[in-house]
Coordinates of C-alpha atoms and ligand atoms in Angstrom, one line a residue:
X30 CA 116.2 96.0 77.9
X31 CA 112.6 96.0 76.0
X32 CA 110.0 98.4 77.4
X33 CA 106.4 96.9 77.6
X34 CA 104.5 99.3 75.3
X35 CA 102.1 99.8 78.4
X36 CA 105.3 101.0 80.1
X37 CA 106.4 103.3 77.6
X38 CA 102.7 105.0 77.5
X39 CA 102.9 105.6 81.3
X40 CA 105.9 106.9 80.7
X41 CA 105.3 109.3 77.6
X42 CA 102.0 110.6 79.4
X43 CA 103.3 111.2 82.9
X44 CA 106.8 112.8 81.5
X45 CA 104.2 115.2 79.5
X46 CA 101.8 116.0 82.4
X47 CA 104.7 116.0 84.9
X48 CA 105.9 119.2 82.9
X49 CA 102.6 120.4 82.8
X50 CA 102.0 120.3 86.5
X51 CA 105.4 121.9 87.3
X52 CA 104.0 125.1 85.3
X53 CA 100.6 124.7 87.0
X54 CA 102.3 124.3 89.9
X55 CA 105.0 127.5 89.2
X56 CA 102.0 129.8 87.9
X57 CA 100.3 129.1 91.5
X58 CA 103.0 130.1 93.8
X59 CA 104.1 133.1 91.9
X60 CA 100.3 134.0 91.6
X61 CA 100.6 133.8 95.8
X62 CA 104.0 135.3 96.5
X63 CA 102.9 138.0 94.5
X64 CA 99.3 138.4 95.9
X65 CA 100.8 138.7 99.5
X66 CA 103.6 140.9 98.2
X67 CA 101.5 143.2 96.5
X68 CA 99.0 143.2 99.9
X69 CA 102.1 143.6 102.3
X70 CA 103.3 146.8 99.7
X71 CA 100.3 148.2 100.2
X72 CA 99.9 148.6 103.4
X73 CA 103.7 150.2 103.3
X74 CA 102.8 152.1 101.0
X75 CA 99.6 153.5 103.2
X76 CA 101.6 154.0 106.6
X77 CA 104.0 155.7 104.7
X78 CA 101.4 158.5 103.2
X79 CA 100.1 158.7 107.0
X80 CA 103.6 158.8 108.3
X81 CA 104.4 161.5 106.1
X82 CA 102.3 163.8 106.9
X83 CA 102.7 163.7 110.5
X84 CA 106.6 165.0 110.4
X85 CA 108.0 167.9 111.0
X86 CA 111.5 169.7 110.7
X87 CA 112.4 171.8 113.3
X88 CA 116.0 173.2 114.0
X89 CA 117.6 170.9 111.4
X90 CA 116.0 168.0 112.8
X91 CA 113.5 165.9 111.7
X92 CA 110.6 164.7 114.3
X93 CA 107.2 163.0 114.5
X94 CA 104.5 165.2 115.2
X95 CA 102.0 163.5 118.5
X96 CA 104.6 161.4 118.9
X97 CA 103.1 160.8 122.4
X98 CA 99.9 160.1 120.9
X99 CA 101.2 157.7 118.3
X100 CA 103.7 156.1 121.0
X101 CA 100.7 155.3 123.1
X102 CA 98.4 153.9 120.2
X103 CA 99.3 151.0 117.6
X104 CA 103.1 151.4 118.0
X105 CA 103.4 151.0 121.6
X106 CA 101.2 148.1 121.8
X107 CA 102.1 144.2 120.9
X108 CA 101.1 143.7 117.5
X109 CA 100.5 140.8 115.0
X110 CA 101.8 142.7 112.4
X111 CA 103.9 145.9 113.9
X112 CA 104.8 148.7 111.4
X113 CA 108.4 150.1 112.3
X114 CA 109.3 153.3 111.3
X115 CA 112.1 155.3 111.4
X116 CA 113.6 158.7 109.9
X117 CA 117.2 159.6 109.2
X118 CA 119.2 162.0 108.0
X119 CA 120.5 162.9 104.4
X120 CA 123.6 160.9 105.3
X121 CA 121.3 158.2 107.3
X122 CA 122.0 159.0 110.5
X123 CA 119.5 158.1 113.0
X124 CA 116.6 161.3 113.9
X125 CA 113.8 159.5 115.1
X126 CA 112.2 156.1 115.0
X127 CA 108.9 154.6 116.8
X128 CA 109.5 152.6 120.1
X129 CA 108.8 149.1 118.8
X130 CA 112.0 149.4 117.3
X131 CA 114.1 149.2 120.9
X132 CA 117.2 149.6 120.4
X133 CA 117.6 148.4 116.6
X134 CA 117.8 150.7 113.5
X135 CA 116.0 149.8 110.3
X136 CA 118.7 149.8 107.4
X137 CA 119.4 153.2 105.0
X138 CA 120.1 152.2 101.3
X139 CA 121.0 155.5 100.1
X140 CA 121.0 153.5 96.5
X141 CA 117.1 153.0 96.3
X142 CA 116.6 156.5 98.0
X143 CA 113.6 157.6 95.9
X144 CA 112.6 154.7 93.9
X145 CA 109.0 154.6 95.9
X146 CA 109.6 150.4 95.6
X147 CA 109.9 148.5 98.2
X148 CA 111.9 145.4 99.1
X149 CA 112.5 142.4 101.5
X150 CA 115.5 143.0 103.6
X151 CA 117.4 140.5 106.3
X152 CA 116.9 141.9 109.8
X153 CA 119.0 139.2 111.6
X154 CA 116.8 136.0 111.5
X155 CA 113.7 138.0 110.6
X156 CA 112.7 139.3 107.4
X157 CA 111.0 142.9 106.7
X158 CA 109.4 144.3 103.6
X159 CA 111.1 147.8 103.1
X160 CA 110.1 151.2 101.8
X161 CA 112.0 154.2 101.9
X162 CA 110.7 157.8 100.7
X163 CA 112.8 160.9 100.9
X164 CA 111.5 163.9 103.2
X165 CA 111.7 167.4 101.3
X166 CA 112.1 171.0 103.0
X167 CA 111.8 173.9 100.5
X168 CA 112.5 171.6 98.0
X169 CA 115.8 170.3 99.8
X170 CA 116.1 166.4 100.6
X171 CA 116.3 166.8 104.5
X172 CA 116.1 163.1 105.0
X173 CA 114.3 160.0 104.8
X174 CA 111.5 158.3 106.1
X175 CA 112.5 154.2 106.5
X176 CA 108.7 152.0 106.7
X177 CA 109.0 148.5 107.2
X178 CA 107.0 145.9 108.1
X179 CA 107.5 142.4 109.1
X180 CA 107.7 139.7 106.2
X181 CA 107.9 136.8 108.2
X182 CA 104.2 135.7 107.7
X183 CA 104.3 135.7 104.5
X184 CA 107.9 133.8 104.0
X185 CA 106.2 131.2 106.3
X186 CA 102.9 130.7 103.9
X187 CA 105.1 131.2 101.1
X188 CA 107.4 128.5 102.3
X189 CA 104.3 126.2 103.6
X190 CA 103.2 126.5 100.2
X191 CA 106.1 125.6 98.3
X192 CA 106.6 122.6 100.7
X193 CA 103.0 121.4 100.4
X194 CA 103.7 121.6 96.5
X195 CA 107.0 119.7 96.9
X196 CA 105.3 117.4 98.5
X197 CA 102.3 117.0 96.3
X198 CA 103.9 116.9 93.1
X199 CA 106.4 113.6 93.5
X200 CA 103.0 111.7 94.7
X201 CA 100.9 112.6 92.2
X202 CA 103.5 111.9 89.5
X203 CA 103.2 108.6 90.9
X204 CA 100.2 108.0 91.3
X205 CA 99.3 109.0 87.5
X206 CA 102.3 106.6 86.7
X207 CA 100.4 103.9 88.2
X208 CA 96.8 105.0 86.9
X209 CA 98.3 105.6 83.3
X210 CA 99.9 101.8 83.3
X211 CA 97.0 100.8 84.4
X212 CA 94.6 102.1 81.8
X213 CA 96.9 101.8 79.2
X214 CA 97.1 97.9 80.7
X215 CA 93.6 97.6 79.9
X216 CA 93.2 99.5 76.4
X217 CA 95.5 96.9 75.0
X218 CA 93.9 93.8 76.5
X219 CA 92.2 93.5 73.1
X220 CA 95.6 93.7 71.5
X221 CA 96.8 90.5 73.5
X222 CA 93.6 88.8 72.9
X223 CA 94.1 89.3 69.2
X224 CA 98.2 89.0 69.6
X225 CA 97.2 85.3 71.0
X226 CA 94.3 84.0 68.8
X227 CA 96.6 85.1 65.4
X228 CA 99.6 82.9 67.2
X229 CA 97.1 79.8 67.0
X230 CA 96.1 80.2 63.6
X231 CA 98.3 77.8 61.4
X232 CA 98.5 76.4 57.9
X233 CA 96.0 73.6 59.4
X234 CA 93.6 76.0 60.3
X235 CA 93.8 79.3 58.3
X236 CA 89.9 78.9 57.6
X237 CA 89.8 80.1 61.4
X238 CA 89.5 83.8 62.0
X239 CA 89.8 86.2 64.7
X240 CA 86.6 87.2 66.4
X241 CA 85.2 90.8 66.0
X242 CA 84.2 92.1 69.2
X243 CA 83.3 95.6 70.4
X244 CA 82.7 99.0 69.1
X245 CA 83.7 100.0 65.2
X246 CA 87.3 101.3 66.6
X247 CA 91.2 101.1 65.3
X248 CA 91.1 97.2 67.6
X249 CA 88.5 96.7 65.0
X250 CA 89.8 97.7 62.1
X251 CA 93.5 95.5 63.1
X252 CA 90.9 92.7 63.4
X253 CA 89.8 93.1 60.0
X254 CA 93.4 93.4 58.6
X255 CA 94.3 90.7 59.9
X256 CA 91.0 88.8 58.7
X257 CA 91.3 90.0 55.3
X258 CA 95.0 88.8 55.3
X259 CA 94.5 85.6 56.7
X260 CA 91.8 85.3 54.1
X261 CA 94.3 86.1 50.9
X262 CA 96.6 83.4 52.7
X263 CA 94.0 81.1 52.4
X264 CA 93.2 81.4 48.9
X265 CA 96.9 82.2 47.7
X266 CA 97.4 78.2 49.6
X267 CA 94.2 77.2 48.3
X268 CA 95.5 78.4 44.5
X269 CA 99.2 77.2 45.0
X270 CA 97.2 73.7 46.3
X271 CA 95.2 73.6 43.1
X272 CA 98.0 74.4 40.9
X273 CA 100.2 71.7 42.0
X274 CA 97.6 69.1 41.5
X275 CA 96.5 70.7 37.8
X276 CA 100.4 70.6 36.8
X277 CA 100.7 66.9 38.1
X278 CA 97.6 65.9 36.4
X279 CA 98.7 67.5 33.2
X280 CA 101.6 65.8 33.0
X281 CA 100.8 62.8 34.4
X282 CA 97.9 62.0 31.3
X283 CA 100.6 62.4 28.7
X284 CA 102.8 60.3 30.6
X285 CA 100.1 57.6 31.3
X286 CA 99.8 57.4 27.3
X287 CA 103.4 57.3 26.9
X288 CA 103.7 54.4 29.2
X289 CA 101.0 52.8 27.9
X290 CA 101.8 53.2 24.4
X291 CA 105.5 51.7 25.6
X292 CA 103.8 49.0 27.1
X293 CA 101.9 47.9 24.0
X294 CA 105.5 48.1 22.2
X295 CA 107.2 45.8 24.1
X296 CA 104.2 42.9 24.8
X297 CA 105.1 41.2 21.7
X298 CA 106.9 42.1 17.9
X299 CA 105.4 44.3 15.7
X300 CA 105.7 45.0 12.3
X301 CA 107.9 48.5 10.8
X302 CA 104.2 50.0 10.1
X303 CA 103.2 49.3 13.8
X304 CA 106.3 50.8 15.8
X305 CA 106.4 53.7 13.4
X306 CA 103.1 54.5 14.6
X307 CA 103.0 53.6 18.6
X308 CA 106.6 55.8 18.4
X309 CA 104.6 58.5 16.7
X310 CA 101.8 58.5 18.9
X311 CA 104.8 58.1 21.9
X312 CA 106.6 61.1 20.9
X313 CA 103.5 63.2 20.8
X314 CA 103.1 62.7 24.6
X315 CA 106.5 63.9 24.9
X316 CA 105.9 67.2 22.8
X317 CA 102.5 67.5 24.9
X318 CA 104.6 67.2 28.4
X319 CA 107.5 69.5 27.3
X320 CA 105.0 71.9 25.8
X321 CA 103.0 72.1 29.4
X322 CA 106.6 71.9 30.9
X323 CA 107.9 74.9 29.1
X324 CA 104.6 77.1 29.5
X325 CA 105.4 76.3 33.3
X326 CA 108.6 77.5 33.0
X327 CA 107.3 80.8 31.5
X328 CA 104.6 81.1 34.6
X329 CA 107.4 80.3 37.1
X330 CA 109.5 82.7 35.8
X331 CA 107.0 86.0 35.6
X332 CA 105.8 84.5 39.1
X333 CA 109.5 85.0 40.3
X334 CA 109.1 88.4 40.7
X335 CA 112.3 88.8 38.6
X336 CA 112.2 92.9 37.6
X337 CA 111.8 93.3 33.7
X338 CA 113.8 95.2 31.5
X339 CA 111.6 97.9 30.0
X340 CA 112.7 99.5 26.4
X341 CA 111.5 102.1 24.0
X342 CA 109.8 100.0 21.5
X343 CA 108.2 101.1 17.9
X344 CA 104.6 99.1 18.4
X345 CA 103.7 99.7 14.6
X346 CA 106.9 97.9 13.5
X347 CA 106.8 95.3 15.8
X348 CA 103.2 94.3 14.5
X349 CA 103.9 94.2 11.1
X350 CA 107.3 92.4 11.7
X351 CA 105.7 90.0 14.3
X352 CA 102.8 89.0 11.5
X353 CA 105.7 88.7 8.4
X354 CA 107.3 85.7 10.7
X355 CA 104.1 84.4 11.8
X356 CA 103.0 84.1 8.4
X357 CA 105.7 82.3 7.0
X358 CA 105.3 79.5 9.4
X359 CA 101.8 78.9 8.8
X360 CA 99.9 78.6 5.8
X361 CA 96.6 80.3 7.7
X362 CA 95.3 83.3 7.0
X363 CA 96.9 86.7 9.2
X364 CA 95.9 90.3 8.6
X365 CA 98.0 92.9 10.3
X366 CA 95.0 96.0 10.0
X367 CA 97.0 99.1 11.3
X368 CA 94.7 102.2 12.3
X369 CA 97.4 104.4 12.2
X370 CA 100.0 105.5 10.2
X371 CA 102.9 106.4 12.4
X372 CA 105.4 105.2 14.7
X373 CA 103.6 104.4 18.2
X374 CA 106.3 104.4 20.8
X375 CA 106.3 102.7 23.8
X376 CA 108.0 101.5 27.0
X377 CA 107.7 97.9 27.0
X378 CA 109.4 94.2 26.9
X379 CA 109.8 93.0 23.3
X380 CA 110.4 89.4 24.3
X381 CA 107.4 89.7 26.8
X382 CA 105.0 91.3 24.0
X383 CA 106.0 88.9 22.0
X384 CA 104.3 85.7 24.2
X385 CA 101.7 87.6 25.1
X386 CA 101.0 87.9 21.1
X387 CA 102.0 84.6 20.3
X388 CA 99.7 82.5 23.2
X389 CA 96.4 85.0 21.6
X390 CA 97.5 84.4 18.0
X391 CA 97.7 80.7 18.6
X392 CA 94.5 80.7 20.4
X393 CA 92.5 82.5 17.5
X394 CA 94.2 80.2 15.0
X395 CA 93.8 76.8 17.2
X396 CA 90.1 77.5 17.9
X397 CA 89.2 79.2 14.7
X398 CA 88.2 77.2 11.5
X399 CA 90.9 76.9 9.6
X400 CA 89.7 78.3 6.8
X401 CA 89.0 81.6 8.8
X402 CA 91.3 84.7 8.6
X403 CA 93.0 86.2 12.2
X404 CA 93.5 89.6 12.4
X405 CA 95.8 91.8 14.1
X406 CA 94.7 95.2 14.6
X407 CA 96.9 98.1 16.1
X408 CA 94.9 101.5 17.1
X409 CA 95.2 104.5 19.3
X410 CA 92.2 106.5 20.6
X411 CA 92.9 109.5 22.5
X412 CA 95.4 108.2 25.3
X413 CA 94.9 104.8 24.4
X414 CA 96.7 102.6 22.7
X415 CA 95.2 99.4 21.7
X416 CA 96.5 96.0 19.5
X417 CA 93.5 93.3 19.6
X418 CA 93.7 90.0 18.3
X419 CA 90.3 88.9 16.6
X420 CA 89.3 85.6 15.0
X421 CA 85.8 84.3 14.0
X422 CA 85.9 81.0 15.9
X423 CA 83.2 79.5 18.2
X424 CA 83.5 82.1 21.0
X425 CA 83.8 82.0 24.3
X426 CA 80.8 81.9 26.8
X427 CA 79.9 84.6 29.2
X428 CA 80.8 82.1 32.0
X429 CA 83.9 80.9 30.7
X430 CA 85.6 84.7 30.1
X431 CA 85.3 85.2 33.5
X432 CA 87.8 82.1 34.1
X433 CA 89.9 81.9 31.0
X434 CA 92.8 83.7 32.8
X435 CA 93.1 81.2 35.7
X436 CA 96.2 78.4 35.2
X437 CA 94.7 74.9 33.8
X438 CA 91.3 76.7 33.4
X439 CA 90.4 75.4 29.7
X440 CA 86.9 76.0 28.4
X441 CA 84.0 73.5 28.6
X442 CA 83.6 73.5 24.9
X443 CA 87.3 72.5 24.4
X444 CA 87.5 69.8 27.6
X445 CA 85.9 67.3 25.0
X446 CA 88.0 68.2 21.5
X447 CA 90.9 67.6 20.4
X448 CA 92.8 71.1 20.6
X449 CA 95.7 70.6 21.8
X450 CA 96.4 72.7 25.3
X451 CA 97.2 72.7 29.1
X452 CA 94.8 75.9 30.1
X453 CA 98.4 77.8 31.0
X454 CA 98.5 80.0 27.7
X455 CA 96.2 83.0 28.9
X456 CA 97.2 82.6 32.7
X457 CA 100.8 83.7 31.3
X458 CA 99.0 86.3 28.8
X459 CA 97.5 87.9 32.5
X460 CA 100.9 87.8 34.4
X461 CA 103.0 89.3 31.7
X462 CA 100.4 92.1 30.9
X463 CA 100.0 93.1 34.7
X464 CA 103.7 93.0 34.6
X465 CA 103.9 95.5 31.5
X466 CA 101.5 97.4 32.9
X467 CA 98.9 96.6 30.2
X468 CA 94.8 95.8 30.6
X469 CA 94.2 93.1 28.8
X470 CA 90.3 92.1 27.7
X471 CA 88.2 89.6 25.7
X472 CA 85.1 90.4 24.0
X473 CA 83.3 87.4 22.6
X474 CA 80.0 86.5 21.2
X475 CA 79.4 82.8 20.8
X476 CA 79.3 81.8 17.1
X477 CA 80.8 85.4 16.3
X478 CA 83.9 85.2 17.1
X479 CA 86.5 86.4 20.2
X480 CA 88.4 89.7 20.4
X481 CA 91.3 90.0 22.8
X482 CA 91.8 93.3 23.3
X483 CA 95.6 94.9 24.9
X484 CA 95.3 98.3 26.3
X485 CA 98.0 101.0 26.9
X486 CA 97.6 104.0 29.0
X487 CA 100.2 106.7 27.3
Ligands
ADP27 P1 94.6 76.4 26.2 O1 94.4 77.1 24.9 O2 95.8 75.6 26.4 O3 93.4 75.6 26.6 P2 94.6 79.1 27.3 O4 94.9 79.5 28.6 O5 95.3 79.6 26.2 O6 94.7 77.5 27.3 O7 93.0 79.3 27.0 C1 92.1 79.0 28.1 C2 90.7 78.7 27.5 O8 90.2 79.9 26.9 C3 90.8 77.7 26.3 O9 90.8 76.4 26.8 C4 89.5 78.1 25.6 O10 88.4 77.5 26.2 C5 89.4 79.6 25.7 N1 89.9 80.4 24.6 C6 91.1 81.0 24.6 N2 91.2 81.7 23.4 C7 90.1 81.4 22.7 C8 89.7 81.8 21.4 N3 90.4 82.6 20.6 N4 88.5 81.3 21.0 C9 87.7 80.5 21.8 N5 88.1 80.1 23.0 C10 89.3 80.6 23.4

């Protein structure tokens, strides 16, 4: 069974306050069982001082002095609050006692002789609040004087208390039940409200957003969570929306020619010289598609989330052994220009590094002038370690670096030449260096030259 959140505040806060009450509650009736204990002692305590005083031992026997007097005053008369007294023996045998008493006897605990306490003692159905004080004569215990003093008011506003607090405490645990659910009812209203309006939001409408309403609270701050997620939604679609149609476009224009081209074939015979060169132009559409297809296939693959291995790697080795291979498959000019001297060792992907490298290498050598040298330049300053690519191409404008790294984004001074590209190469250079853990920069002056710059933190 699921319990409304509402519910299970109600719940939390009157289980906590319940137990809080129940002490309240505790502290106040002890505070009052002991106020009218203590008051009832006293008293006791103050007939027995009087009481003692006015006794007298006389043959062996223990007797009230003005007995008449005393019979005639508060004893003998009907009292709220009588006062019985009573003397006996050392063994507890029964001397004297005052006349409200009839013909009962108050009870001799020869246990609590001299202990000066007193205590609450059944008389039948009544109760009485006890005190007991032994009587000396030349320092021998002759007997005992026995106080007491009705405790039956006080059980009865003791009792009226704890039945009033009995009664009290069920309803107002209720009652703060139902006020708790209530207001905790009403303090997440705003939650529904926003609970609802995120249901209604769908792929159709994810430019919609949840209204802001109300103070600069935690309501407020989920509002803007869920805002600022439904906005990354949006653009990750919007991306994923513009990708699909760049990829289709890019390989639907090599495809286009490769039709056409086939087309052109077939309309009537050509000669050897002709088909040689509509196959040519036919198989360069293909090597343009399966190029764009397998840079895809590199995106789609650091995309997939797919954990990479990461291995102790010797960057200066790699550099120099990465230019010796580049070199032999291209008769351009490539400088590796190490800074250091040593072994730089590092946790990375070889076969990753190795992409990266060869997408930034190609660049510098596709939009360079041929007769322009690349270089490949490894460095370490302080914690950094750094390998930048530089060529002394065209550049790349101010506007453009800002974009370069987005998939299909190719620069507007390329759209209209004839290098050879899909815009994919740097968008996989971005992916795999975020993967690696790398910062990866350009630094380009137009005319000057471009300088792709990859950044480790050791
Ligand atoms: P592609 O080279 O296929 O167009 P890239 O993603 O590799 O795609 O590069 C994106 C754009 O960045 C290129 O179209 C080009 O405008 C620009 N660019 C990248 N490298 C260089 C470079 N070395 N010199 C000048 N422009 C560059």
């Amino acid at each position: 069974m699921s319990i409304s959140y509402k519910e299970r505040i109600a719940r939390r806060l009157t289980a906590t306050t319940a137990m809080i009450i129940l002490v309240v509650f505790g502290i106040i009736y002890g505070v009052v069982r002991l106020t009218v204990v203590t008051n009832i002692d006293r008293d006791l305590q103050l007939e027995t001082d009087e009481h003692k005083s006015q006794i007298f031992v006389i043959n062996g026997e223990i007797r009230f002095v003005h007995k008449g007097e005393w019979q005639e005053e508060e004893h003998s008369q009907l009292q709220l609050n009588p006062i019985f007294i009573e003397i006996v023996d050392a063994e507890g045998n029964s001397m004297d006692r005052s006349p409200n008493l009839l013909n009962n006897h108050l009870s001799f605990f020869p246990d609590r002789a001299g202990s000066g306490e007193a205590w609450t003692v059944k008389a039948g159905s009544r109760e009485l609040r006890q005190m007991q004080i032994p009587l000396y004569n030349q320092g021998i215990i002759e007997g005992y004087l026995l106080v007491a003093k009705s405790f039956q008011d006080a059980r009865e506003t003791l009792t009226n208390l704890r039945n009033v607090l009995l009664v009290l405490y069920p309803l107002i645990l209720i009652s703060l039940f139902l006020i708790m659910r209530n207001q905790a009812d009403q303090s997440i209203q705003p939650i529904r409200q926003i609970i609802q309006k995120t249901n209604l939001i769908t792929q159709s409408n994810l430019n919609e957003r949840i209204p802001l309403s109300g103070p600069n609270d935690e309501i407020e701050q989920l509002t803007r969570s869920i805002n600022d997620l439904l906005h990354r939604l949006e653009q990750a679609l919007k991306r994923e929306k513009q990708f699909t149609s760049d990829a289709s476009h890019e390989l639907r224009t090599p495809l286009s020619v490769l039709r056409g081209t086939l087309e052109v074939m077939i309309r009537k015979p050509r000669t050897q010289e002709e088909y040689q060169q509509k196959i040519q132009l036919a198989l360069q559409s293909i090597d343009r598609m399966t190029a764009t297809i397998e840079q895809l296939l590199v995106l789609a693959r650091v995309e997939s989330g797919q954990s990479i291995i990461l291995e102790e790697l010797d960057l200066l080795a790699f550099c120099e052994d990465y230019v010796l291979q580049k070199k032999l498959n291209t008769d351009r000019e490539i400088n590796f220009l190490p800074q250091v001297g040593h072994p730089i060792f590092l946790k990375t992907n070889e076969k990753s590094l190795q992409i990266i490298l060869d997408n930034l290498v190609e660049n510098a050598l596709k939009y360079s002038d041929e007769s322009q040298p690349v270089d490949l330049i490894l460095g370490k300053e302080g914690k950094e370690v750094f390998v930048e690519v530089q060529d002394k191409g065209p550049g790349i404008s101010e506007e453009d670096q800002k974009r370069i790294f987005d998939p299909f984004y190719r620069g507007d001074s390329v759209l209209g030449s004839r290098k050879p590209g899909a815009g994919l190469g740097l968008a996989i250079v971005k992916k795999l260096c975020d993967e690696l853990n790398i910062q990866v920069a350009v630094e380009s002056e137009s005319d000057k030259g471009s300088r792709f710059r990859l950044v480790w933190y050791t």
